[in-house]
PDB file of C-alpha atoms in Angstrom:
ATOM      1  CA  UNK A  11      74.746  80.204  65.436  1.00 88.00           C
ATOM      2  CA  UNK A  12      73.367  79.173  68.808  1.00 95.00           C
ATOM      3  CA  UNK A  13      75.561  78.506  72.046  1.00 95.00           C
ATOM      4  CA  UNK A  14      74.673  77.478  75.434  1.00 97.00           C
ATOM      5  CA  UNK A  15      76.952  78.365  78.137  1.00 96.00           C
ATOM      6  CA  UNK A  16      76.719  78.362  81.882  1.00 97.00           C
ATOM      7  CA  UNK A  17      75.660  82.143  83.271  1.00 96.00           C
ATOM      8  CA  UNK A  18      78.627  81.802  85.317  1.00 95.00           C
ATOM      9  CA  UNK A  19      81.125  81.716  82.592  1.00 95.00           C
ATOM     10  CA  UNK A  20      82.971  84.648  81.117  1.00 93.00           C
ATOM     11  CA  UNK A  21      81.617  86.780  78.740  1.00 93.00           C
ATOM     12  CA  UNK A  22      83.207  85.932  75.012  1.00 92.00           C
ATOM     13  CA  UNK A  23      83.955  88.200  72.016  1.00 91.00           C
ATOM     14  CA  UNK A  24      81.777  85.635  70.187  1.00 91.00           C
ATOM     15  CA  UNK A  25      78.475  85.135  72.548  1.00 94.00           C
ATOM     16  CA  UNK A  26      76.939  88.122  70.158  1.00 94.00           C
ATOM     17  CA  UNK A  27      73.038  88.341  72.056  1.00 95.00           C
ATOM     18  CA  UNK A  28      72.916  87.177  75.666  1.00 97.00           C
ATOM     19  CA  UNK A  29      70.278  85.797  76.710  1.00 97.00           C
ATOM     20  CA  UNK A  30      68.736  84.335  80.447  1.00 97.00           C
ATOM     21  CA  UNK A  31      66.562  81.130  79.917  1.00 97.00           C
ATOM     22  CA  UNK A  32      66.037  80.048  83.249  1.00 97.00           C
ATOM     23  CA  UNK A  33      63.034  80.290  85.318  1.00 95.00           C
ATOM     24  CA  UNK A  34      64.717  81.188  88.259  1.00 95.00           C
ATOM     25  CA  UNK A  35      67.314  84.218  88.962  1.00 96.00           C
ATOM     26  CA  UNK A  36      70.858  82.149  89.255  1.00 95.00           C
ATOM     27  CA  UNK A  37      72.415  82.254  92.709  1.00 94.00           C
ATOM     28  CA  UNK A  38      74.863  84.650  93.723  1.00 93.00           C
ATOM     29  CA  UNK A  39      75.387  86.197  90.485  1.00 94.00           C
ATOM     30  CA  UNK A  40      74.357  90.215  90.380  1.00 93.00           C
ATOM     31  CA  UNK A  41      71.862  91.840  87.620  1.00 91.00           C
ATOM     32  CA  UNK A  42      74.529  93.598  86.492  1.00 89.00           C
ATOM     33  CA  UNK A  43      77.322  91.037  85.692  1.00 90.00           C
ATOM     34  CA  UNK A  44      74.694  88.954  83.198  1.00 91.00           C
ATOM     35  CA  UNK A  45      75.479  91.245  80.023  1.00 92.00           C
ATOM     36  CA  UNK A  46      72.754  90.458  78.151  1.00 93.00           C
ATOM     37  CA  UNK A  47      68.664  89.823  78.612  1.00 95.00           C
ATOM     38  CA  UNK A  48      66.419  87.426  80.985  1.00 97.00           C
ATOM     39  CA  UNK A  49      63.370  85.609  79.443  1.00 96.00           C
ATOM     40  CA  UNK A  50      62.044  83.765  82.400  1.00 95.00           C
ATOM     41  CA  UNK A  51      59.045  83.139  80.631  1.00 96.00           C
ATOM     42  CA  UNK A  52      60.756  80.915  77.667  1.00 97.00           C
ATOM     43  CA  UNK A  53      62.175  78.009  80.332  1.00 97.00           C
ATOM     44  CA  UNK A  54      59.908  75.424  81.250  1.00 97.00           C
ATOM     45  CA  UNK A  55      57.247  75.467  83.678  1.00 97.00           C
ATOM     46  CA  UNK A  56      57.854  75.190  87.668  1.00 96.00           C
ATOM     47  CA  UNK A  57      56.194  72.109  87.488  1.00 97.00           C
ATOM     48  CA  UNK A  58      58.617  70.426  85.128  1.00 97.00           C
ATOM     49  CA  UNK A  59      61.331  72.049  86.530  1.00 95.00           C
ATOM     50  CA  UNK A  60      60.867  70.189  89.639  1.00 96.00           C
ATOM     51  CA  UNK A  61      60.427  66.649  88.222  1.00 96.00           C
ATOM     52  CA  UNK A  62      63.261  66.740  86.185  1.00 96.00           C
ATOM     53  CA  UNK A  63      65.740  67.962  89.188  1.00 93.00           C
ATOM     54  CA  UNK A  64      63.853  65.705  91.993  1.00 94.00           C
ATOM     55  CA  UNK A  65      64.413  62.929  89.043  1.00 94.00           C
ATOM     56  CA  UNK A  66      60.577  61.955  88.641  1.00 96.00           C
ATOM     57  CA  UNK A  67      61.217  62.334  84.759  1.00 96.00           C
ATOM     58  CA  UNK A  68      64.544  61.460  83.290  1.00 97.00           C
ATOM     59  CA  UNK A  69      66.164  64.049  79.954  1.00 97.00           C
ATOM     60  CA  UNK A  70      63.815  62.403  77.401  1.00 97.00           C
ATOM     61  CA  UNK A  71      61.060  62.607  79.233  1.00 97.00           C
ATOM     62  CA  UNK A  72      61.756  66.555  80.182  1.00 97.00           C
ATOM     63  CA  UNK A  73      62.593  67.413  76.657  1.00 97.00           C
ATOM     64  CA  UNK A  74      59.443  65.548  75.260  1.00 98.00           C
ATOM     65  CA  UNK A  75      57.370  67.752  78.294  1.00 98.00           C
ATOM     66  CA  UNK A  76      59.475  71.302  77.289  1.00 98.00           C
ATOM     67  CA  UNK A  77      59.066  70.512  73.662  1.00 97.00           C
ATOM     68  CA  UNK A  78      55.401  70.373  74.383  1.00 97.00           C
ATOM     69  CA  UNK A  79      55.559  73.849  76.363  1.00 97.00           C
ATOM     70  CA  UNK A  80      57.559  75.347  73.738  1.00 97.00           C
ATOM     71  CA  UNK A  81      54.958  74.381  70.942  1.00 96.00           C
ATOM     72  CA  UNK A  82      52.028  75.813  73.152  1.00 96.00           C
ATOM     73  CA  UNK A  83      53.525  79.536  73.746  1.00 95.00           C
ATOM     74  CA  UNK A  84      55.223  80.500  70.414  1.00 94.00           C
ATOM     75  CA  UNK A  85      54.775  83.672  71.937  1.00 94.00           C
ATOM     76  CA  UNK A  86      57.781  83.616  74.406  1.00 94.00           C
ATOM     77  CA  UNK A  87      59.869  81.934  72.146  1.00 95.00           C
ATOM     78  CA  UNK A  88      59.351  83.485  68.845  1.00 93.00           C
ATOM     79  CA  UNK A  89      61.295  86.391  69.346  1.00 93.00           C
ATOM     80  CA  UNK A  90      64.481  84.147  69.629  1.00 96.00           C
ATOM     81  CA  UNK A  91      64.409  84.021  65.858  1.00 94.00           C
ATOM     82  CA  UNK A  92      64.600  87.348  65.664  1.00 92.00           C
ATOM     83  CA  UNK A  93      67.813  87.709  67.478  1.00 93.00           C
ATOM     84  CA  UNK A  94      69.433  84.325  65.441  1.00 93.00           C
ATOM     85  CA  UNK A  95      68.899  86.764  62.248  1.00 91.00           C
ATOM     86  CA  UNK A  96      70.967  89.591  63.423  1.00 92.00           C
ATOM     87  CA  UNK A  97      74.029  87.240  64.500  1.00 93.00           C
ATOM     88  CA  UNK A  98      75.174  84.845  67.073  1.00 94.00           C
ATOM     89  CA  UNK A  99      73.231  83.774  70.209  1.00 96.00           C
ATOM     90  CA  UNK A 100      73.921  82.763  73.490  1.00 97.00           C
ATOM     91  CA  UNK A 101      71.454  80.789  75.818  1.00 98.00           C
ATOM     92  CA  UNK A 102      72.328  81.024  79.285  1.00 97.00           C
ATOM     93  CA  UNK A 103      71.556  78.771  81.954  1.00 97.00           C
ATOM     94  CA  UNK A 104      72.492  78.318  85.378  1.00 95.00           C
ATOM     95  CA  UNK A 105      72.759  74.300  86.116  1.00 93.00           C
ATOM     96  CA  UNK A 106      75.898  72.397  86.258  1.00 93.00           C
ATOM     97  CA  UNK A 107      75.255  69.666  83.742  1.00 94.00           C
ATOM     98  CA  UNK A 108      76.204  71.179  80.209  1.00 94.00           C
ATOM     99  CA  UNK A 109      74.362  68.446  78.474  1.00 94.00           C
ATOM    100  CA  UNK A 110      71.443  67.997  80.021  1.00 96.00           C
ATOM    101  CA  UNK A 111      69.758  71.013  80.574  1.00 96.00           C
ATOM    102  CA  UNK A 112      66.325  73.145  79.411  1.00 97.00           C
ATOM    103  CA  UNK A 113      68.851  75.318  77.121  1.00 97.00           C
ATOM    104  CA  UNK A 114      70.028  72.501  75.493  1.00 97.00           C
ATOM    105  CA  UNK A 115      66.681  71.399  74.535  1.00 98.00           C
ATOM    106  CA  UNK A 116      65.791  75.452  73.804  1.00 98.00           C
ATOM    107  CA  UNK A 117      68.606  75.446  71.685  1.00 97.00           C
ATOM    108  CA  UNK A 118      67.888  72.209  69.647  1.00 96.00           C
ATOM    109  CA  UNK A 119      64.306  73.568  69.203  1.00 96.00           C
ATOM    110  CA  UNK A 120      64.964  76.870  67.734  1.00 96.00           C
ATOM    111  CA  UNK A 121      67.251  75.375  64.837  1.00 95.00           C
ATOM    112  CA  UNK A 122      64.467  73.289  64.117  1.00 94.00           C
ATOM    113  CA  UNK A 123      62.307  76.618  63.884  1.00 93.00           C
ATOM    114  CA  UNK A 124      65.048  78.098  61.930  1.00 91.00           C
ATOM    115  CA  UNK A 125      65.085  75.654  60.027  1.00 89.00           C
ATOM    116  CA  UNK A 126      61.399  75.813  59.058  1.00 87.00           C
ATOM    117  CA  UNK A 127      61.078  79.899  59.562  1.00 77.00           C
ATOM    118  CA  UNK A 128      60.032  80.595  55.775  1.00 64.00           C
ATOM    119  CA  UNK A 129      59.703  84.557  54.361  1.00 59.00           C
ATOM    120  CA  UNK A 130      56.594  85.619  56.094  1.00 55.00           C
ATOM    121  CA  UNK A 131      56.147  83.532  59.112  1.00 52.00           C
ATOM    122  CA  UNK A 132      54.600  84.938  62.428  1.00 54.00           C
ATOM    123  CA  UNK A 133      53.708  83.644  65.391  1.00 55.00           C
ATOM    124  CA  UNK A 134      50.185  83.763  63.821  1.00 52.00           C
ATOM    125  CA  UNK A 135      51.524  80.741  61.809  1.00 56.00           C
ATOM    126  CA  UNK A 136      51.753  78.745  64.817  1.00 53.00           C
ATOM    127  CA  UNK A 137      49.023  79.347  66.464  1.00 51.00           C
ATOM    128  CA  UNK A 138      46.828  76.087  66.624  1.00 51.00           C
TER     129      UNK A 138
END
């Protein structure tokens, strides 16, 4: 099971794997307090980072563009899966809108891949 949950939030009994998905280190919240890991590298790119919180693209528009990120760089992703097969998993993010927000759209994307994930699959498998 995935959950997304503000970085600020308390740690729960049921997060299971923690893990960081924003580009940016969240203000005023120490290294040591996140409990879990930080893949910078899986949020979406500065560029569309910017647009979406300067509102040059609106949600669909941002998840269309980080869908499109996502699909190009199995490789920072992929390892996601991984942690979904050993239990629950928690996608962190430091924004204030629960809804609308790149973990969200992360999160929605990996059951998809979960979905599809088949016995034998690699990152090979989506490579184009």
């Amino acid at each position: 099971m995935i959950r997304c949950k503000r970085v600020y939030d308390a740690v729960g009994q049921g997060d299971g794997q923690r893990v960081l998905v924003d580009r940016l280190w969240p203000r005023n919240k120490r290294k040591d307090e996140l409990h879990g890991q930080w893949l910078r590298e899986v949020a979406p790119s500065t560029e569309l980072r910017k647009a979406f919180h300067q509102g040059e693209v609106d949600f669909a528009a941002f998840s269309q563009r980080y869908r499109q990120e996502l699909a190009a760089h199995p490789e920072h992703w992929y390892a996601l899966l991984d942690l979904m097969a050993k239990g629950d998993l928690t996608l962190l993010y430091a924004g204030k809108d629960t809804e609308h927000n790149n973990a969200q759209v992360l999160a929605a994307w990996l059951e998809e891949e979960w979905e599809r994930r088949g016995p034998g699959s690699s990152p090979v498998c989506y490579a184009p």
